[in-house]
Amino acid sequence: MRKEDKFNRNFSQLFEEAYTPEESPLEDALKRPGDRYKDFEFYREGGIKEISICLDSRTGRQVAMARMKKNSDVDRKEPFIREARINAALQHPNIVPVYDVGLTNNEPWFTMKFIDGQSLKEIIQKLKNQEESRFNNLADRLELFLKVCDAVAYSHSRGILHLDLKPDNIRVSEYGDVVLCDWGLADVIPSECDEPLLEVCSSTTKDFDEMTLDGTVKGTPGYMAPEQTGMIKERKGKHTDIFSLGAVLYSLLTYKKAFDGDELESILTKTVNADFLKPSQVSDNHIPFSLEAVCLKALSKRPEDRYSSVKELQQEIRDFINGFTTEAENASIMKSLHFWVKRNRTLSIISAFALLLLLGLMITSIINLKLAETNAKEVADKLRIEKEYHMRINKGAAPKFYDRAYVAYESFQFDDALNFCNSAAELDESLQEAWKLKANLHFIRQEFKAAKEAFKRAREESILTEINSEYVQIKANDKKSLSTKQYLELITQLRDNGLLREFTNLIHYKIFSEISLDERIEFCKGAVIVHNPHMKSLKFKFNREFKHLDLSGNTDMQVALCLQNFPAASADFSYTDISDFIAFRKQSLNALNVAHTSIYELHSLENPELRNLDISHTGIGNLRGLAGRPLIKLNISHNAVTSIGHILQIPQLEELTIHKGQLTKSELYHLPKTIKLIEVD
Amino acid sequence: MSDDSNQTRVTLLQKLQTNQDDHSWDDFVRYYEGYIYIVIRNLGVGVEDSKDILQEILLKIWKALPNYSYDREKCRFRTWLCVVIRNKVYSFFKLRSSRNSRLNVSYDDLLQNLDLISDAEIDKIAETEWQSYISNLAWENLQDQFPKLAKEVFEASLDEESNSVLAERFKVAESSVRVYKMRIRKAMHKEIIRLNQELGG
């Protein structure tokens, strides 16, 4: 037996290792081909995204990767990337950093820092269960809260609103990292953001609709602000985040939600009315009066009653921590004294003589306090001046905003248009077109007062301004809406004055706003008549159970644009005088009957879900528009169709109705046997 | 594998090709005998026959060596070695089978087996055995440099991946296991690369 017979075969693994060059393992790791991210481990999921922890093989660190959930709507791609871009624009120690954004197999993803720790929600839950935690101490919780405020104040300074602030979105590591995550609902204030971010400004409703996927309002009930419930008309802004910060502070003080309940509806109602119990009423914790006051102010119903900036809110908390009295407490001299003594306890107990001396000192310190206040005012003034200067510099950008506003207006995206318009007018107050468009937009929203103001700035005088002034008298409060009757009167007036674009705008605005079915039916009934002035009466039936809309037999109805977006599943418009399919846009129709109408082409037909279509007795002669559709039943009898060509391109067709002699024998020969042919006289 | 910059260096193999004296014969035997032996064994030859055949093959290769043109692209040295070995083993048994057909050993079977070994398989044997041979040689050269405990931990680590299990078994800290492994591995890698180059890998 030679020694070679006893060789340890395991050594050969070293041979291979020796030649997978170890000389520069770090450089080679970078050269190594293959996927950069590996070892995925599911972490958590949210509305449209799923977070996994994975290894970044280039940097060798663990990162969190957000990807869209499987089966997500393709429409969500843009908002998803938008979130990544907004988040990436924010570089702050208390905001989760985005490392990379990319596409793999056409699916977008982004990676960010993985914070190994717990969410504030979990921390609060532990505190509530009276488990030991390093946040048992209020001062520690406030310190954490201040870090969150830092993050929000910073993002506001960059013109970005978070709009979904809640403990669940705040992550805390063992080593003091406090980061704000999930910028999925964030929005950009166009006039305040950096130019590159303008790219992510929403300009179509598809990008950024008011509702989340599941149809609820955007935000998290319990932490959202009244203006996010969709129940009142109020613009979202920095004040929205300030409200949510107030709700977070509330939870930090009491371990409970400010707005809670079993049903969503009741939480939302409470939120709208800012109806909540004071922290001291719901908690056994000792809640300092000054902090409660801060909480109440931040949670005010009216935005103007809340703090005007995060910094202001933060300063009050800092003042509390430093033992100063907060402004919210309406400091009395005694309070000041109390805190002053607290800070100088040792001194205060030395002797009466010391006390006397103290009194002297105290007076000076109060004077100092006043001085500090004056100083603060001066600083604020300086900031304001700086901001104004900044705005002047940005004047040149105003036309750009106006252009975007105009494009949005042209495509009936009125909310976006107003947003851009406001920014344009804010940046350059002398830009008259912007004011004029702004006036128009306010008019569309029936905010007549604001419209009047804007018309004045635009130095515009026309029939429209007259009508507007008239309606300021009728409805002075811009936050209220017109009744349907008033609305119909208004559009009639527009029609009669030849203001056709305004007429269309108002119809469009109404039918694409969130209105109840009753209101919609009432409005449509009226609007069809207004649109077809020669009509004497209207037959209008809607079966709510089957969602069947029946306007058949209205032989003198030529236009029915107001029925766009009507929640019908099937529609019968036979024996009417309509000449195109535009009325059916944004209706999810399965079945449509337009027999005996003046329609002569299919060009305007959208409704991709249609299964059953009756176009008999019309002027339609070309079926190209039906190719590739999922139609099951089709009636083309007594129209101008004579060729089978495009019918063969309707893959799922089961039943075809024609009149006798419409198609020649040889044409019929090519018809698949799977299609049932019905011949009528 | 090895860098172009090393091409100009004269390796042991190249020396053996040009310098065929007694001294270099000793070197040749020292370095290649072991490898040739394992390959013979791998071809299915028993221990006793292997010893007989080894000397013959060593001599044959020694003679053929100056004619072997070193061209890595075409054929690796170790593959060439193996082909020579196979052919030699083949003729050795052919001779045996005709002469000693009365013996118990069935040389015919062996020959048949040898016939069945394809070039690809020769390649594979050449490769795996070379790797094992060079690595073991490297370990032989190096192991005395390391303390006994480190040696044992390292040898055990070839079968056991988990550092914690090793730490438990040898009653040392896990971090020590890591350090032993890393140090010896690095030394081994260097030695393997050196030997491989010298011996014409």
CSV table of N, CA and C in Angstrom, one decimal, chain A residues 3-82:
chain,number,residue,atom,x,y,z
A,3,LYS,N,1.4,5.5,-0.1
A,3,LYS,CA,0.7,6.6,0.6
A,3,LYS,C,-0.4,7.2,-0.3
A,4,GLU,N,-0.2,7.1,-1.6
A,4,GLU,CA,-1.2,7.7,-2.5
A,4,GLU,C,-2.6,7.0,-2.4
A,5,ASP,N,-2.6,5.7,-1.9
A,5,ASP,CA,-3.8,5.0,-1.7
A,5,ASP,C,-4.6,5.6,-0.6
A,6,LYS,N,-4.0,6.3,0.3
A,6,LYS,CA,-4.7,6.9,1.4
A,6,LYS,C,-5.0,8.4,1.3
A,7,PHE,N,-4.8,8.9,0.0
A,7,PHE,CA,-5.1,10.3,-0.2
A,7,PHE,C,-6.5,10.7,0.2
A,8,ASN,N,-6.5,11.9,0.8
A,8,ASN,CA,-7.8,12.5,1.2
A,8,ASN,C,-8.3,13.2,0.0
A,9,ARG,N,-9.4,12.6,-0.6
A,9,ARG,CA,-10.0,13.2,-1.8
A,9,ARG,C,-10.5,14.6,-1.5
A,10,ASN,N,-10.8,14.9,-0.3
A,10,ASN,CA,-11.4,16.2,0.0
A,10,ASN,C,-10.5,17.3,-0.3
A,11,PHE,N,-9.2,17.0,-0.4
A,11,PHE,CA,-8.3,18.1,-0.6
A,11,PHE,C,-8.5,18.8,-2.0
A,12,SER,N,-9.1,18.0,-2.9
A,12,SER,CA,-9.2,18.5,-4.2
A,12,SER,C,-10.1,19.8,-4.3
A,13,GLN,N,-11.0,19.9,-3.3
A,13,GLN,CA,-11.8,21.1,-3.3
A,13,GLN,C,-10.9,22.4,-3.1
A,14,LEU,N,-9.7,22.2,-2.5
A,14,LEU,CA,-8.8,23.3,-2.3
A,14,LEU,C,-8.2,23.7,-3.7
A,15,PHE,N,-8.0,22.7,-4.5
A,15,PHE,CA,-7.4,22.9,-5.8
A,15,PHE,C,-8.3,23.9,-6.6
A,16,GLU,N,-9.6,23.6,-6.6
A,16,GLU,CA,-10.5,24.4,-7.3
A,16,GLU,C,-10.6,25.8,-6.7
A,17,GLU,N,-10.6,25.9,-5.4
A,17,GLU,CA,-10.6,27.2,-4.7
A,17,GLU,C,-9.4,28.0,-5.1
A,18,ALA,N,-8.2,27.3,-5.2
A,18,ALA,CA,-7.0,28.0,-5.5
A,18,ALA,C,-7.1,28.7,-6.8
A,19,TYR,N,-7.9,28.1,-7.7
A,19,TYR,CA,-8.0,28.7,-9.0
A,19,TYR,C,-9.2,29.6,-9.3
A,20,THR,N,-10.1,29.6,-8.3
A,20,THR,CA,-11.1,30.7,-8.3
A,20,THR,C,-10.4,31.8,-7.6
A,21,PRO,N,-9.8,32.7,-8.4
A,21,PRO,CA,-8.7,33.5,-7.8
A,21,PRO,C,-9.1,34.2,-6.5
A,22,GLU,N,-8.4,33.9,-5.5
A,22,GLU,CA,-8.7,34.5,-4.2
A,22,GLU,C,-7.8,35.7,-4.0
A,23,GLU,N,-6.9,35.9,-5.0
A,23,GLU,CA,-6.0,37.1,-4.8
A,23,GLU,C,-6.8,38.4,-4.6
A,24,SER,N,-7.8,38.5,-5.4
A,24,SER,CA,-8.6,39.7,-5.3
A,24,SER,C,-10.1,39.4,-5.2
A,25,PRO,N,-10.4,38.7,-4.1
A,25,PRO,CA,-11.8,38.2,-4.0
A,25,PRO,C,-12.8,39.4,-4.1
A,26,LEU,N,-12.5,40.6,-3.6
A,26,LEU,CA,-13.4,41.6,-3.6
A,26,LEU,C,-13.7,42.2,-5.0
A,27,GLU,N,-12.6,42.3,-5.7
A,27,GLU,CA,-12.7,42.8,-7.1
A,27,GLU,C,-13.5,41.7,-7.9
A,28,ASP,N,-13.2,40.4,-7.7
A,28,ASP,CA,-13.8,39.4,-8.5
A,28,ASP,C,-15.3,39.3,-8.2
A,29,ALA,N,-15.7,39.6,-6.9
A,29,ALA,CA,-17.1,39.6,-6.6
A,29,ALA,C,-17.8,40.6,-7.5
A,30,LEU,N,-17.2,41.7,-7.8
A,30,LEU,CA,-17.8,42.7,-8.6
A,30,LEU,C,-17.9,42.3,-10.1
A,31,LYS,N,-16.9,41.5,-10.5
A,31,LYS,CA,-16.9,41.1,-11.9
A,31,LYS,C,-17.8,39.9,-12.1
A,32,ARG,N,-18.1,39.2,-11.0
A,32,ARG,CA,-18.9,37.9,-11.2
A,32,ARG,C,-20.2,38.2,-11.9
A,33,PRO,N,-20.5,37.4,-12.9
A,33,PRO,CA,-21.8,37.7,-13.6
A,33,PRO,C,-22.9,37.1,-12.7
A,34,GLY,N,-24.1,37.3,-13.2
A,34,GLY,CA,-25.3,36.8,-12.5
A,34,GLY,C,-26.1,37.8,-11.8
A,35,ASP,N,-27.1,37.5,-11.1
A,35,ASP,CA,-28.0,38.4,-10.5
A,35,ASP,C,-27.3,39.2,-9.3
A,36,ARG,N,-27.5,40.4,-9.3
A,36,ARG,CA,-26.9,41.2,-8.2
A,36,ARG,C,-27.6,40.9,-6.9
A,37,TYR,N,-28.9,40.7,-6.9
A,37,TYR,CA,-29.6,40.5,-5.6
A,37,TYR,C,-30.0,39.0,-5.6
A,38,LYS,N,-29.7,38.4,-4.4
A,38,LYS,CA,-30.1,37.0,-4.2
A,38,LYS,C,-30.5,36.7,-2.8
A,39,ASP,N,-30.8,35.5,-2.6
A,39,ASP,CA,-31.2,35.0,-1.2
A,39,ASP,C,-32.4,35.8,-0.7
A,40,PHE,N,-33.5,35.8,-1.5
A,40,PHE,CA,-34.7,36.6,-1.1
A,40,PHE,C,-35.4,35.9,0.0
A,41,GLU,N,-35.9,36.8,0.9
A,41,GLU,CA,-36.7,36.2,2.0
A,41,GLU,C,-37.8,37.2,2.2
A,42,PHE,N,-39.1,36.7,2.1
A,42,PHE,CA,-40.2,37.6,2.2
A,42,PHE,C,-40.2,38.3,3.6
A,43,TYR,N,-40.5,39.6,3.5
A,43,TYR,CA,-40.5,40.3,4.7
A,43,TYR,C,-41.9,40.8,5.2
A,44,ARG,N,-42.5,41.6,4.3
A,44,ARG,CA,-43.9,42.1,4.6
A,44,ARG,C,-44.5,42.6,3.3
A,45,GLU,N,-45.8,42.8,3.3
A,45,GLU,CA,-46.4,43.4,2.1
A,45,GLU,C,-47.3,44.5,2.5
A,46,GLY,N,-47.5,45.4,1.5
A,46,GLY,CA,-48.4,46.5,1.7
A,46,GLY,C,-49.4,46.5,0.6
A,47,GLY,N,-50.0,47.7,0.3
A,47,GLY,CA,-51.1,47.8,-0.7
A,47,GLY,C,-50.7,47.2,-2.0
A,48,ILE,N,-49.7,47.8,-2.7
A,48,ILE,CA,-49.4,47.2,-4.0
A,48,ILE,C,-48.0,46.6,-4.0
A,49,LYS,N,-47.3,46.7,-2.9
A,49,LYS,CA,-45.9,46.2,-3.0
A,49,LYS,C,-45.6,45.2,-1.9
A,50,GLU,N,-44.5,44.5,-2.2
A,50,GLU,CA,-44.1,43.4,-1.4
A,50,GLU,C,-42.6,43.6,-1.1
A,51,ILE,N,-42.3,43.5,0.2
A,51,ILE,CA,-40.9,43.8,0.6
A,51,ILE,C,-40.2,42.5,0.9
A,52,SER,N,-39.0,42.3,0.3
A,52,SER,CA,-38.2,41.1,0.6
A,52,SER,C,-36.9,41.6,1.1
A,53,ILE,N,-36.3,40.8,2.0
A,53,ILE,CA,-34.9,41.1,2.4
A,53,ILE,C,-34.0,40.3,1.4
A,54,CYS,N,-33.0,40.8,0.9
A,54,CYS,CA,-32.1,40.1,0.0
A,54,CYS,C,-30.7,40.5,0.2
A,55,LEU,N,-29.8,39.7,-0.4
A,55,LEU,CA,-28.4,40.1,-0.3
A,55,LEU,C,-27.9,40.8,-1.6
A,56,ASP,N,-27.3,41.9,-1.4
A,56,ASP,CA,-26.8,42.6,-2.6
A,56,ASP,C,-25.3,42.1,-2.8
A,57,SER,N,-25.1,41.3,-3.8
A,57,SER,CA,-23.8,40.7,-3.9
A,57,SER,C,-22.7,41.6,-4.3
A,58,ARG,N,-23.0,42.8,-4.8
A,58,ARG,CA,-22.0,43.8,-5.1
A,58,ARG,C,-21.4,44.4,-3.8
A,59,THR,N,-22.3,44.8,-2.9
A,59,THR,CA,-21.9,45.5,-1.7
A,59,THR,C,-21.8,44.5,-0.6
A,60,GLY,N,-22.4,43.3,-0.7
A,60,GLY,CA,-22.3,42.4,0.3
A,60,GLY,C,-23.1,42.7,1.5
A,61,ARG,N,-24.1,43.6,1.4
A,61,ARG,CA,-25.0,43.9,2.5
A,61,ARG,C,-26.4,43.5,2.3
A,62,GLN,N,-27.1,43.3,3.4
A,62,GLN,CA,-28.5,43.0,3.2
A,62,GLN,C,-29.3,44.3,2.9
A,63,VAL,N,-30.2,44.2,1.9
A,63,VAL,CA,-31.0,45.3,1.6
A,63,VAL,C,-32.5,44.9,1.6
A,64,ALA,N,-33.3,45.8,1.6
A,64,ALA,CA,-34.8,45.5,1.5
A,64,ALA,C,-35.1,45.8,0.1
A,65,MET,N,-35.8,44.9,-0.6
A,65,MET,CA,-36.2,45.2,-2.0
A,65,MET,C,-37.7,45.2,-2.1
A,66,ALA,N,-38.2,46.3,-2.7
A,66,ALA,CA,-39.7,46.4,-2.9
A,66,ALA,C,-40.0,46.0,-4.3
A,67,ARG,N,-40.9,45.2,-4.5
A,67,ARG,CA,-41.4,44.8,-5.8
A,67,ARG,C,-42.9,44.9,-5.8
A,68,MET,N,-43.4,45.0,-7.0
A,68,MET,CA,-44.9,45.1,-7.1
A,68,MET,C,-45.4,43.7,-6.8
A,69,LYS,N,-46.6,43.6,-6.2
A,69,LYS,CA,-47.2,42.3,-5.9
A,69,LYS,C,-47.5,41.6,-7.2
A,70,LYS,N,-47.4,40.3,-7.2
A,70,LYS,CA,-47.8,39.5,-8.4
A,70,LYS,C,-49.3,39.9,-8.7
A,71,ASN,N,-49.6,39.9,-9.9
A,71,ASN,CA,-51.0,40.2,-10.4
A,71,ASN,C,-51.4,41.6,-10.2
A,72,SER,N,-50.4,42.5,-9.9
A,72,SER,CA,-50.8,43.9,-9.7
A,72,SER,C,-51.2,44.4,-11.1
A,73,ASP,N,-52.1,45.4,-11.1
A,73,ASP,CA,-52.5,46.1,-12.3
A,73,ASP,C,-51.3,46.8,-12.9
A,74,VAL,N,-51.2,46.7,-14.2
A,74,VAL,CA,-50.0,47.3,-14.9
A,74,VAL,C,-50.1,48.8,-14.6
A,75,ASP,N,-51.3,49.3,-14.4
A,75,ASP,CA,-51.5,50.8,-14.2
A,75,ASP,C,-50.7,51.2,-12.9
A,76,ARG,N,-50.4,50.3,-12.1
A,76,ARG,CA,-49.8,50.7,-10.8
A,76,ARG,C,-48.3,50.8,-11.0
A,77,LYS,N,-47.8,50.5,-12.1
A,77,LYS,CA,-46.4,50.5,-12.4
A,77,LYS,C,-45.8,51.9,-12.1
A,78,GLU,N,-46.5,52.9,-12.8
A,78,GLU,CA,-46.0,54.3,-12.7
A,78,GLU,C,-46.0,54.8,-11.3
A,79,PRO,N,-47.2,54.6,-10.5
A,79,PRO,CA,-47.2,55.0,-9.1
A,79,PRO,C,-46.1,54.4,-8.3
A,80,PHE,N,-45.8,53.1,-8.7
A,80,PHE,CA,-44.8,52.4,-7.9
A,80,PHE,C,-43.4,53.0,-8.1
A,81,ILE,N,-43.1,53.3,-9.4
A,81,ILE,CA,-41.8,53.9,-9.7
A,81,ILE,C,-41.7,55.3,-9.1
A,82,ARG,N,-42.9,55.9,-9.2
A,82,ARG,CA,-43.0,57.3,-8.6
A,82,ARG,C,-42.6,57.3,-7.2
